[in-house]
Short mmCIF file of C-alpha atoms and ligand atoms in Angstrom, two decimals:
data_model
loop_
_atom_site.label_atom_id
_atom_site.label_comp_id
_atom_site.label_asym_id
_atom_site.label_seq_id
_atom_site.Cartn_x
_atom_site.Cartn_y
_atom_site.Cartn_z
CA MET A 1 39.51 57.40 27.34
CA SER A 2 37.91 61.01 28.52
CA VAL A 3 35.28 60.59 30.84
CA SER A 4 32.69 61.30 28.62
CA SER A 5 33.04 58.36 26.65
CA LEU A 6 32.55 56.03 30.05
CA LEU A 7 29.61 58.25 31.32
CA LYS A 8 26.86 56.66 29.30
CA ASN A 9 22.86 58.49 29.04
CA LYS A 10 21.62 55.01 27.53
CA CYS A 11 20.49 51.80 29.12
CA TYR A 12 21.91 48.58 28.61
CA VAL A 13 19.85 46.06 27.22
CA ASN A 14 20.96 42.99 24.69
CA GLY A 15 23.97 44.55 24.32
CA LYS A 16 22.06 47.71 22.80
CA TRP A 17 22.15 51.65 24.13
CA ILE A 18 18.83 51.90 24.16
CA SER A 19 16.19 54.73 25.05
CA ALA A 20 12.91 54.29 26.97
CA LYS A 21 9.68 52.52 24.79
CA ASP A 22 8.34 56.59 25.88
CA ARG A 23 11.67 58.30 25.61
CA THR A 24 11.64 59.65 29.56
CA VAL A 25 14.33 60.70 31.20
CA PHE A 26 15.27 61.95 34.80
CA VAL A 27 17.28 63.60 35.65
CA VAL A 28 20.55 63.08 38.01
CA ILE A 29 22.10 65.92 40.32
CA ASN A 30 25.48 66.13 41.64
CA PRO A 31 25.17 66.39 45.67
CA SER A 32 27.71 68.81 45.86
CA THR A 33 27.28 71.07 43.75
CA GLY A 34 23.55 71.25 42.47
CA GLU A 35 25.05 70.48 38.91
CA ILE A 36 22.99 68.40 36.68
CA VAL A 37 25.76 65.27 36.30
CA GLY A 38 23.30 63.87 33.65
CA GLU A 39 20.26 61.92 32.34
CA VAL A 40 19.04 58.70 31.74
CA PRO A 41 16.01 56.49 31.10
CA ASP A 42 13.17 56.26 33.39
CA MET A 43 11.79 52.96 32.25
CA ILE A 44 9.33 50.68 33.28
CA GLU A 45 7.28 47.18 33.62
CA GLY A 46 7.52 46.87 30.37
CA ASP A 47 11.74 48.09 29.58
CA THR A 48 12.52 45.78 32.39
CA ASN A 49 10.46 42.76 30.48
CA GLU A 50 12.18 43.45 27.67
CA ALA A 51 15.53 43.26 29.41
CA ILE A 52 15.00 39.88 31.86
CA ALA A 53 13.51 38.33 28.12
CA ALA A 54 16.74 39.17 26.89
CA ALA A 55 18.62 38.59 29.51
CA ASP A 56 16.92 34.81 29.84
CA ALA A 57 17.65 33.89 25.86
CA ALA A 58 21.32 34.92 27.30
CA PHE A 59 21.28 32.53 30.18
CA GLN A 60 20.74 29.38 27.39
CA THR A 61 24.04 29.63 25.96
CA TRP A 62 26.39 32.26 28.33
CA ARG A 63 25.58 28.87 30.63
CA GLN A 64 27.13 26.60 28.37
CA THR A 65 30.47 29.06 28.56
CA THR A 66 32.84 27.24 30.72
CA ALA A 67 33.85 28.08 33.82
CA LYS A 68 37.10 29.04 31.87
CA GLU A 69 36.08 31.04 29.63
CA ARG A 70 33.96 33.38 31.12
CA CYS A 71 36.91 34.02 34.32
CA GLN A 72 38.84 34.72 30.85
CA ILE A 73 35.91 37.54 30.16
CA LEU A 74 35.80 38.54 33.52
CA HIS A 75 39.67 39.07 33.79
CA LYS A 76 39.58 41.57 31.06
CA TRP A 77 36.71 43.41 32.74
CA HIS A 78 38.96 43.85 36.09
CA ASP A 79 41.34 44.71 34.05
CA LEU A 80 40.05 47.81 32.79
CA ILE A 81 38.04 48.65 35.48
CA LEU A 82 41.29 49.42 37.06
CA LYS A 83 42.88 50.69 33.59
CA HIS A 84 40.06 53.74 33.73
CA LYS A 85 40.03 53.15 37.33
CA GLU A 86 40.56 57.46 38.08
CA GLU A 87 37.32 57.98 34.99
CA LEU A 88 35.21 55.72 37.37
CA ALA A 89 36.11 57.05 40.27
CA VAL A 90 35.36 60.48 39.32
CA ILE A 91 31.47 60.08 37.93
CA LEU A 92 30.87 58.47 41.17
CA THR A 93 32.04 61.64 43.04
CA LYS A 94 29.66 63.68 41.06
CA GLU A 95 27.44 61.35 41.11
CA MET A 96 27.36 60.87 44.72
CA GLY A 97 29.02 62.85 46.73
CA LYS A 98 31.87 61.38 48.07
CA PRO A 99 35.65 61.87 49.03
CA LEU A 100 37.37 61.39 44.84
CA LYS A 101 40.03 58.96 47.28
CA GLN A 102 37.51 57.16 48.89
CA SER A 103 35.84 56.45 45.37
CA MET A 104 39.06 54.80 44.22
CA LEU A 105 38.70 52.61 47.19
CA GLU A 106 35.84 51.46 46.12
CA ILE A 107 36.59 51.53 42.23
CA ASP A 108 40.24 49.43 44.01
CA ASN A 109 37.57 47.00 46.47
CA GLY A 110 34.92 46.64 43.24
CA ALA A 111 37.31 44.97 40.79
CA SER A 112 38.82 42.73 43.34
CA PHE A 113 35.17 41.25 43.30
CA VAL A 114 35.70 40.12 39.75
CA ASP A 115 39.53 39.21 40.46
CA TRP A 116 38.37 36.74 43.29
CA PHE A 117 34.85 35.43 41.57
CA ALA A 118 36.51 35.06 38.31
CA GLU A 119 39.07 32.59 40.07
CA GLU A 120 35.64 31.16 42.63
CA ALA A 121 33.56 30.29 39.07
CA ARG A 122 36.86 27.96 37.86
CA ARG A 123 36.29 25.59 41.72
CA VAL A 124 32.66 24.94 41.51
CA CYS A 125 32.63 21.02 41.75
CA GLY A 126 29.98 18.89 42.44
CA ASP A 127 29.77 16.18 44.50
CA VAL A 128 29.87 12.38 43.74
CA ILE A 129 27.93 10.03 46.66
CA THR A 130 27.58 7.16 48.10
CA THR A 131 25.30 4.81 46.41
CA PRO A 132 22.96 2.72 48.65
CA ALA A 133 21.66 0.53 46.08
CA LYS A 134 23.69 -1.53 43.54
CA GLY A 135 22.96 -0.22 39.57
CA ARG A 136 23.05 3.67 40.27
CA LYS A 137 25.18 6.55 40.52
CA LEU A 138 24.30 9.18 42.21
CA PHE A 139 25.95 12.54 41.55
CA ALA A 140 25.89 16.69 43.14
CA PHE A 141 25.88 18.76 40.22
CA LYS A 142 25.86 22.78 40.74
CA GLN A 143 24.41 24.50 37.66
CA PRO A 144 23.92 28.49 37.42
CA ILE A 145 19.80 28.64 39.11
CA GLY A 146 19.25 31.26 35.44
CA VAL A 147 18.57 35.42 35.63
CA ALA A 148 19.16 37.28 38.27
CA GLY A 149 17.99 40.02 39.20
CA MET A 150 19.85 42.95 40.98
CA ILE A 151 18.93 45.79 43.27
CA THR A 152 21.39 48.39 44.12
CA PRO A 153 21.36 51.28 46.45
CA TRP A 154 23.64 54.93 45.95
CA ASN A 155 25.55 55.03 48.54
CA VAL A 156 28.41 51.98 47.54
CA PRO A 157 26.65 53.12 42.90
CA HIS A 158 29.95 50.32 41.92
CA ALA A 159 30.93 48.39 44.62
CA MET A 160 27.40 46.25 45.04
CA VAL A 161 27.30 47.15 41.04
CA THR A 162 30.02 44.00 41.58
CA ARG A 163 29.80 42.91 44.12
CA LYS A 164 26.21 41.34 43.00
CA ALA A 165 26.71 40.94 38.91
CA GLY A 166 30.82 39.79 38.75
CA VAL A 167 28.94 36.20 41.17
CA ALA A 168 26.65 36.01 39.17
CA LEU A 169 28.70 35.70 35.64
CA ALA A 170 31.35 34.23 37.56
CA ALA A 171 28.89 31.40 38.31
CA GLY A 172 26.62 31.72 34.81
CA CYS A 173 24.40 33.41 35.07
CA THR A 174 23.15 36.28 33.42
CA VAL A 175 22.08 40.08 34.62
CA VAL A 176 19.36 42.25 35.11
CA LEU A 177 20.38 44.95 37.47
CA LYS A 178 18.27 48.22 38.41
CA PRO A 179 20.66 50.52 39.79
CA ALA A 180 19.56 53.72 42.16
CA GLU A 181 18.13 56.59 41.32
CA ASP A 182 20.49 59.03 42.27
CA THR A 183 24.11 56.90 41.02
CA PRO A 184 22.85 55.97 37.59
CA PHE A 185 26.08 56.29 35.73
CA SER A 186 28.84 54.10 37.57
CA ALA A 187 26.27 50.65 36.50
CA LEU A 188 26.35 52.23 32.95
CA ALA A 189 30.18 53.06 33.37
CA LEU A 190 30.79 49.11 34.68
CA CYS A 191 28.58 47.89 30.55
CA GLU A 192 30.67 50.17 28.78
CA LEU A 193 34.02 48.13 30.31
CA GLY A 194 32.02 45.05 30.09
CA GLU A 195 30.85 45.44 26.88
CA GLN A 196 34.05 45.80 25.76
CA ALA A 197 35.77 42.80 27.58
CA GLY A 198 33.99 40.54 25.99
CA PHE A 199 30.03 39.58 27.44
CA PRO A 200 27.84 39.01 25.21
CA PRO A 201 24.78 40.68 24.26
CA GLY A 202 21.97 39.81 27.28
CA VAL A 203 24.02 38.52 29.35
CA LEU A 204 24.79 41.89 31.56
CA ASN A 205 21.61 44.22 31.28
CA VAL A 206 21.23 47.11 33.35
CA VAL A 207 17.59 49.10 32.70
CA THR A 208 17.24 53.27 35.04
CA CYS A 209 14.56 54.38 36.53
CA SER A 210 12.93 57.60 38.75
CA ARG A 211 11.89 57.20 42.25
CA GLN A 212 8.85 57.71 41.48
CA ASN A 213 8.89 53.72 39.07
CA ALA A 214 11.09 52.25 41.17
CA ALA A 215 8.80 49.69 42.61
CA LYS A 216 6.76 49.28 38.91
CA VAL A 217 11.12 48.54 38.04
CA GLY A 218 11.00 46.35 41.21
CA ASN A 219 7.22 44.52 40.77
CA ALA A 220 8.57 43.67 37.01
CA ILE A 221 11.63 42.16 38.15
CA CYS A 222 10.58 40.33 41.15
CA THR A 223 7.13 38.72 39.38
CA SER A 224 8.63 36.76 36.66
CA PRO A 225 9.70 33.92 35.86
CA LEU A 226 12.11 34.72 34.07
CA VAL A 227 13.56 35.70 37.01
CA ALA A 228 15.86 33.06 38.84
CA LYS A 229 17.23 34.92 41.66
CA ILE A 230 16.78 38.80 43.20
CA SER A 231 19.49 40.14 44.43
CA PHE A 232 19.12 43.41 46.67
CA THR A 233 21.11 45.58 49.01
CA GLY A 234 19.36 48.70 50.58
CA SER A 235 16.34 49.40 53.35
CA THR A 236 14.97 47.13 54.83
CA ALA A 237 11.58 48.02 54.51
CA VAL A 238 12.37 47.92 50.43
CA GLY A 239 14.00 44.38 50.84
CA LYS A 240 10.23 42.99 52.85
CA ILE A 241 8.11 44.04 49.72
CA LEU A 242 10.65 42.38 47.30
CA LEU A 243 10.11 39.03 49.69
CA LYS A 244 6.81 39.44 49.39
CA THR A 245 6.08 40.47 45.34
CA GLY A 246 9.08 37.11 44.35
CA ALA A 247 7.33 35.07 46.61
CA SER A 248 4.34 34.93 43.53
CA THR A 249 6.75 33.02 42.13
CA VAL A 250 9.05 31.44 44.31
CA LYS A 251 12.48 32.63 43.52
CA LYS A 252 16.21 32.40 45.90
CA PHE A 253 16.17 35.96 47.11
CA SER A 254 19.98 38.03 48.20
CA LEU A 255 19.25 40.37 50.96
CA GLU A 256 21.75 42.32 52.10
CA LEU A 257 19.34 45.25 54.39
CA GLY A 258 19.39 47.66 56.58
CA GLY A 259 22.22 47.94 59.69
CA ASN A 260 22.08 50.30 62.90
CA ALA A 261 25.92 48.83 64.26
CA PRO A 262 26.41 49.33 68.33
CA PHE A 263 30.29 50.28 68.79
CA ILE A 264 30.88 49.18 72.21
CA VAL A 265 34.34 50.62 74.48
CA PHE A 266 34.86 48.95 77.38
CA ASP A 267 37.19 50.42 80.19
CA SER A 268 40.16 47.72 79.41
CA ALA A 269 40.63 48.94 75.76
CA ASP A 270 42.76 50.90 74.38
CA VAL A 271 41.31 54.65 74.01
CA ASP A 272 43.39 55.54 71.44
CA ARG A 273 42.56 53.10 68.63
CA ALA A 274 39.53 53.20 69.83
CA VAL A 275 38.99 56.46 68.85
CA ALA A 276 40.59 55.97 65.51
CA GLY A 277 38.35 53.33 64.91
CA LEU A 278 35.36 55.06 65.65
CA ILE A 279 36.60 58.27 63.07
CA VAL A 280 36.59 55.92 60.50
CA CYS A 281 33.57 53.71 61.28
CA LYS A 282 30.79 56.62 61.93
CA PHE A 283 32.41 60.13 59.74
CA ARG A 284 33.93 57.29 55.88
CA ASN A 285 30.97 58.05 53.47
CA SER A 286 29.75 60.85 55.85
CA GLY A 287 27.98 58.21 57.59
CA GLN A 288 26.44 56.63 54.76
CA THR A 289 27.06 53.21 55.05
CA CYS A 290 25.46 50.31 56.54
CA ILE A 291 27.89 48.94 58.46
CA SER A 292 28.48 52.91 60.44
CA ALA A 293 28.42 52.51 64.26
CA ASN A 294 25.02 53.86 64.73
CA ARG A 295 24.78 52.85 68.88
CA ILE A 296 27.81 54.12 70.21
CA LEU A 297 28.19 52.92 73.87
CA VAL A 298 31.37 53.41 75.88
CA GLN A 299 32.22 52.29 79.88
CA GLU A 300 31.90 54.73 82.53
CA LYS A 301 35.50 55.35 83.74
CA MET A 302 36.34 54.89 80.07
CA TYR A 303 33.83 57.67 79.64
CA ASP A 304 35.32 61.04 79.59
CA SER A 305 38.72 60.57 78.00
CA PHE A 306 37.32 59.07 75.05
CA VAL A 307 34.86 61.78 73.96
CA GLU A 308 37.76 64.38 74.93
CA LYS A 309 39.58 61.55 72.69
CA VAL A 310 36.63 62.52 69.97
CA VAL A 311 36.56 65.85 70.10
CA ALA A 312 39.98 66.95 69.33
CA ALA A 313 40.06 63.48 66.47
CA MET A 314 37.52 64.92 64.63
CA LYS A 315 38.39 68.56 64.96
CA GLU A 316 41.96 67.83 63.63
CA GLN A 317 40.64 64.64 61.20
CA LEU A 318 37.52 65.69 59.15
CA HIS A 319 37.24 68.11 56.95
CA VAL A 320 33.60 68.61 55.32
CA GLY A 321 33.33 70.09 51.06
CA ASP A 322 33.78 68.76 47.75
CA GLY A 323 34.75 65.33 47.21
CA PHE A 324 37.27 67.64 44.92
CA ASP A 325 38.67 68.99 46.71
CA ALA A 326 42.02 67.13 47.51
CA LYS A 327 41.66 68.65 51.49
CA CYS A 328 38.27 66.74 52.27
CA THR A 329 37.47 64.12 54.14
CA VAL A 330 33.63 63.83 54.68
CA GLY A 331 31.12 65.36 51.39
CA PRO A 332 27.44 66.32 51.60
CA LEU A 333 24.48 64.30 52.28
CA ILE A 334 22.91 62.28 48.79
CA ASN A 335 20.09 64.61 49.09
CA GLN A 336 17.94 66.10 51.57
CA ARG A 337 15.76 63.52 53.13
CA ALA A 338 18.30 62.38 54.60
CA VAL A 339 19.33 66.09 55.94
CA GLU A 340 15.89 66.26 57.83
CA LYS A 341 16.57 62.39 58.30
CA VAL A 342 19.68 64.04 60.88
CA GLU A 343 18.32 66.92 62.07
CA ASN A 344 15.18 64.64 63.51
CA HIS A 345 17.66 62.55 64.62
CA ILE A 346 19.42 65.66 67.41
CA LYS A 347 16.16 68.01 67.25
CA ASN A 348 15.07 63.94 69.19
CA ALA A 349 18.64 63.63 71.36
CA LEU A 350 18.54 67.14 73.19
CA SER A 351 15.19 67.57 73.53
CA ASN A 352 16.34 64.40 76.08
CA GLY A 353 18.94 65.29 77.23
CA GLY A 354 21.88 64.89 75.56
CA LYS A 355 25.06 67.69 75.04
CA LEU A 356 25.99 68.62 72.14
CA LEU A 357 29.36 68.41 72.03
CA LEU A 358 30.48 69.68 68.16
CA GLY A 359 28.72 70.89 65.16
CA GLY A 360 24.50 70.31 65.43
CA LYS A 361 23.41 72.04 62.42
CA ARG A 362 23.99 71.93 58.45
CA HIS A 363 27.35 73.38 57.62
CA LYS A 364 27.88 76.67 56.39
CA LEU A 365 28.68 74.82 52.55
CA GLY A 366 25.04 75.08 52.12
CA GLY A 367 22.94 72.06 49.98
CA THR A 368 22.95 68.80 51.53
CA PHE A 369 26.56 69.60 53.73
CA PHE A 370 26.24 68.84 56.84
CA GLU A 371 28.55 69.27 60.31
CA PRO A 372 30.24 66.82 62.01
CA THR A 373 27.96 66.53 65.18
CA LEU A 374 28.90 64.51 68.99
CA ILE A 375 26.56 64.03 71.56
CA SER A 376 27.37 63.19 74.93
CA ASN A 377 24.63 62.18 77.54
CA ALA A 378 23.03 59.66 75.28
CA THR A 379 20.27 57.05 76.24
CA ALA A 380 18.97 53.97 74.90
CA ASP A 381 15.92 55.28 74.12
CA MET A 382 17.06 58.08 71.37
CA LEU A 383 15.75 57.71 68.25
CA PHE A 384 19.01 57.49 67.04
CA CYS A 385 19.04 53.63 68.59
CA THR A 386 15.87 52.67 66.37
CA GLU A 387 16.86 53.86 62.89
CA GLU A 388 20.08 54.28 60.93
CA THR A 389 21.14 57.42 60.87
CA PHE A 390 23.40 57.33 57.81
CA ALA A 391 24.80 60.41 58.87
CA PRO A 392 28.46 62.16 60.29
CA MET A 393 25.90 62.61 63.61
CA ALA A 394 28.30 60.25 66.62
CA ALA A 395 25.55 60.16 70.19
CA ILE A 396 27.55 58.29 72.49
CA ILE A 397 25.82 56.18 75.70
CA LYS A 398 27.62 55.79 78.94
CA PHE A 399 26.74 52.11 80.54
CA LYS A 400 27.98 49.92 83.54
CA THR A 401 28.78 46.61 83.39
CA GLU A 402 29.21 43.93 80.11
CA GLU A 403 26.24 42.74 80.42
CA GLU A 404 24.06 45.83 79.79
CA ALA A 405 26.83 47.12 77.06
CA THR A 406 25.48 43.37 75.51
CA ARG A 407 22.05 43.36 76.17
CA ILE A 408 21.99 47.05 74.36
CA ALA A 409 23.92 45.81 71.83
CA ASN A 410 21.05 43.21 71.03
CA ASP A 411 18.24 44.82 71.07
CA THR A 412 17.28 45.80 67.83
CA ARG A 413 15.51 44.03 64.66
CA SER A 414 19.48 44.94 63.02
CA GLY A 415 22.60 42.73 63.03
CA LEU A 416 24.17 43.21 60.58
CA ALA A 417 27.62 44.51 61.45
CA GLY A 418 28.48 44.99 65.30
CA TYR A 419 32.56 46.74 66.80
CA PHE A 420 33.86 45.91 69.93
CA TYR A 421 37.38 47.45 71.65
CA SER A 422 38.66 45.74 74.66
CA ASN A 423 42.06 44.29 75.89
CA ASP A 424 40.44 41.47 78.23
CA HIS A 425 41.10 38.79 76.20
CA GLN A 426 38.51 36.59 78.05
CA GLN A 427 35.89 39.32 77.76
CA ILE A 428 36.80 39.44 74.07
CA TRP A 429 36.00 35.83 73.78
CA ARG A 430 32.58 36.83 75.49
CA VAL A 431 30.99 38.90 73.97
CA ALA A 432 32.57 37.84 69.90
CA ASP A 433 29.62 35.13 71.33
CA LYS A 434 26.70 37.38 72.77
CA ILE A 435 26.88 39.59 70.09
CA ASN A 436 23.31 38.66 67.45
CA VAL A 437 25.61 40.44 63.97
CA GLY A 438 26.69 38.39 60.59
CA ILE A 439 30.18 41.13 60.58
CA LEU A 440 31.91 41.68 63.68
CA GLY A 441 35.44 44.08 63.89
CA VAL A 442 36.69 43.81 67.34
CA ASN A 443 39.91 46.28 68.14
CA GLU A 444 38.69 46.88 64.47
CA GLY A 445 36.85 50.12 63.19
CA ALA A 446 37.96 49.53 59.80
CA LEU A 447 36.33 47.03 58.54
CA VAL A 448 36.06 47.02 55.04
CA ALA A 449 33.92 44.39 52.89
CA CYS A 450 36.58 42.59 51.26
CA VAL A 451 35.81 39.86 49.55
CA GLU A 452 37.70 37.73 51.06
CA GLY A 453 35.55 37.99 53.85
CA PRO A 454 31.94 36.18 54.28
CA PHE A 455 29.93 39.55 54.05
CA GLY A 456 25.91 39.05 55.56
CA GLY A 457 23.66 40.32 58.23
CA VAL A 458 21.70 38.32 60.40
CA LYS A 459 17.97 39.47 61.54
CA GLU A 460 16.37 41.85 59.14
CA SER A 461 19.51 42.41 57.93
CA GLY A 462 19.61 40.57 55.33
CA ILE A 463 19.16 36.67 54.22
CA GLY A 464 22.51 35.28 52.30
CA ILE A 465 26.39 36.19 52.15
CA GLU A 466 28.05 38.45 49.72
CA GLY A 467 32.69 38.14 48.86
CA SER A 468 34.32 35.05 50.12
CA LYS A 469 34.35 31.23 49.14
CA TYR A 470 30.54 31.10 49.90
CA GLY A 471 29.10 34.29 47.39
CA ILE A 472 28.87 32.17 44.43
CA GLU A 473 26.34 29.25 46.60
CA GLU A 474 23.22 32.42 46.04
CA TYR A 475 23.99 31.67 41.90
CA LEU A 476 24.03 27.54 42.08
CA HIS A 477 20.99 25.39 42.79
CA ILE A 478 21.96 21.96 43.07
CA LYS A 479 20.85 19.32 41.73
CA TYR A 480 20.76 15.36 42.44
CA VAL A 481 21.39 12.36 39.62
CA CYS A 482 20.17 9.51 39.95
CA ILE A 483 21.72 7.23 36.77
CA GLY A 484 20.26 3.14 37.14
CA GLY A 485 20.27 0.21 35.15
CA LEU A 486 24.27 0.33 35.57
P1 NAP B 501 16.64 52.54 48.83
O1 NAP B 501 15.04 53.34 49.28
O2 NAP B 501 16.64 50.86 50.64
O3 NAP B 501 16.54 52.07 47.47
C1 NAP B 501 17.55 51.08 47.37
C2 NAP B 501 17.53 50.39 46.03
O4 NAP B 501 16.06 49.58 46.37
C3 NAP B 501 17.31 51.56 45.68
O5 NAP B 501 18.24 50.63 44.21
C4 NAP B 501 15.49 51.99 45.29
O6 NAP B 501 15.88 52.73 43.54
C5 NAP B 501 14.91 50.52 45.64
N1 NAP B 501 13.53 50.76 45.27
C6 NAP B 501 13.09 52.09 46.09
N2 NAP B 501 12.26 51.54 46.34
C7 NAP B 501 11.67 50.71 45.62
C8 NAP B 501 10.78 49.98 45.09
N3 NAP B 501 9.60 49.80 45.56
N4 NAP B 501 10.51 47.82 44.37
C9 NAP B 501 12.41 47.83 44.08
N5 NAP B 501 12.39 48.80 44.40
C10 NAP B 501 13.07 49.43 45.44
O7 NAP B 501 17.96 51.86 50.55
P2 NAP B 501 18.77 53.72 49.94
O8 NAP B 501 18.61 54.62 51.01
O9 NAP B 501 18.72 54.38 49.34
O10 NAP B 501 19.70 52.48 50.79
C11 NAP B 501 20.42 53.04 52.11
C12 NAP B 501 20.16 51.47 52.53
O11 NAP B 501 20.75 50.28 51.80
C13 NAP B 501 20.76 52.28 53.79
O12 NAP B 501 19.79 50.76 55.04
C14 NAP B 501 21.68 50.97 54.68
O13 NAP B 501 22.15 50.25 55.62
C15 NAP B 501 21.55 50.17 53.07
N6 NAP B 501 22.69 49.22 52.70
C16 NAP B 501 22.68 47.90 52.98
C17 NAP B 501 23.98 47.24 52.90
C18 NAP B 501 24.71 45.43 52.70
O14 NAP B 501 24.93 45.12 52.21
N7 NAP B 501 24.29 45.80 53.52
C19 NAP B 501 24.83 48.46 51.66
C20 NAP B 501 24.80 50.18 51.00
C21 NAP B 501 22.66 50.17 52.07
P3 NAP B 501 15.92 55.19 43.99
O15 NAP B 501 16.64 54.69 43.92
O16 NAP B 501 14.82 55.15 42.48
O17 NAP B 501 14.78 54.90 45.19
#
């Protein structure tokens, strides 16, 4: 199968490839070259409600399938994803600019969620409960919650779809998903493979729309009484809007929102390990991941040697370029808004005493390419400490004591990922306990969102868990059944 047969230019609703009712479309641009990747339907409320109705109708039969039947279809979907790994990775790199090697890893990661939840579907069990009164039997049934509405971001456009849809479909729910404006093609390609795997019409639906219509589609999903569950990954600001909107029809919510990860290096740490961890954690996906290190804190004795080694590692390992260039490790930023944001963070840091050691400006390749940037003498009151930078900029703060570092780390309304490096065992236990995040890397910067690990944030970084043995519970409700007269 060539790339073009997976590159779909229609939405997938009720088992059909369709246009928007008013025939409008929007174009998707390759952020690396500025070329048009393709165009897709620009849907609004009416189109979305039709997809929801199809998902609701399909739910009535999908929920009656056995876990084994769903497992078999999900396994086929998984196998097809891996069979077409290279084509899917090419689509991903074209629409969001990620280096091809990183896209290939994302396809593997995405497929692993389908594989895992295919199996988890068969392990959903309720309970037989001890009765307090004779003549009665009590049970807890676990049942699929219903139609799940999903909204996904552009930075992980393949794995965010499989991570959400894989588990929902396994649980017996049906799905209406809106991908990001910048990256609809990865989601649509997954529908094509889902159809080949054998999902019945209406079970998996993808509705695309431009940024201008995102609120309309989001509103339709959040206010529909037919939608029982919302799963959203994206910014905290949009997550809050959806939560408020969904309140009108009282839905179950899973929210995977923004991060502001602390990355702490204590004096006792293995400096080389910490530097290697920072490079992957800060610069993977051009710094555009929710678990990217954002506030880098290094203890005073370690500070100079750490900064010196980071300079050397950045010069050696970071190569800005087109994602299809084999040497490229840092692709473009997603759009001009992202470039302006990092420029603003750099300007703020430098005008408040930060020292520019590397980069600091738009890359000579033009477009949205940006130079990997390193700033020393940073302080915790700079702008980058209160907003996710989401770009290849690292600014390093010096601290004196463990108490100071943990206080700064927790001084935020975000609580997604955090990292620290230490070789003092007592300190490891103490700090692991104190840092208020949902995901913690200790002497490990390459925290992958692997399916085995529970992924989710605290505070304003989210509600609920994705992946792991806990993830499927988000798509089930427990029905208490009491049988009397026995
Ligand atoms: P975003 O603006 O919140 O967009 C995410 C999704 O929401 C996109 O599909 C977007 O559509 C849609 N959207 C925007 N406004 C909406 C509205 N009013 N109603 C309904 N949908 C709406 O986030 P982003 O800037 O693209 O993504 C980056 C953010 O996601 C960062 O904060 C990052 O930390 C977070 N993130 C979190 C996780 C996690 O697991 N916690 C993972 C990845 C990313 P359009 O594309 O059309 O705007």
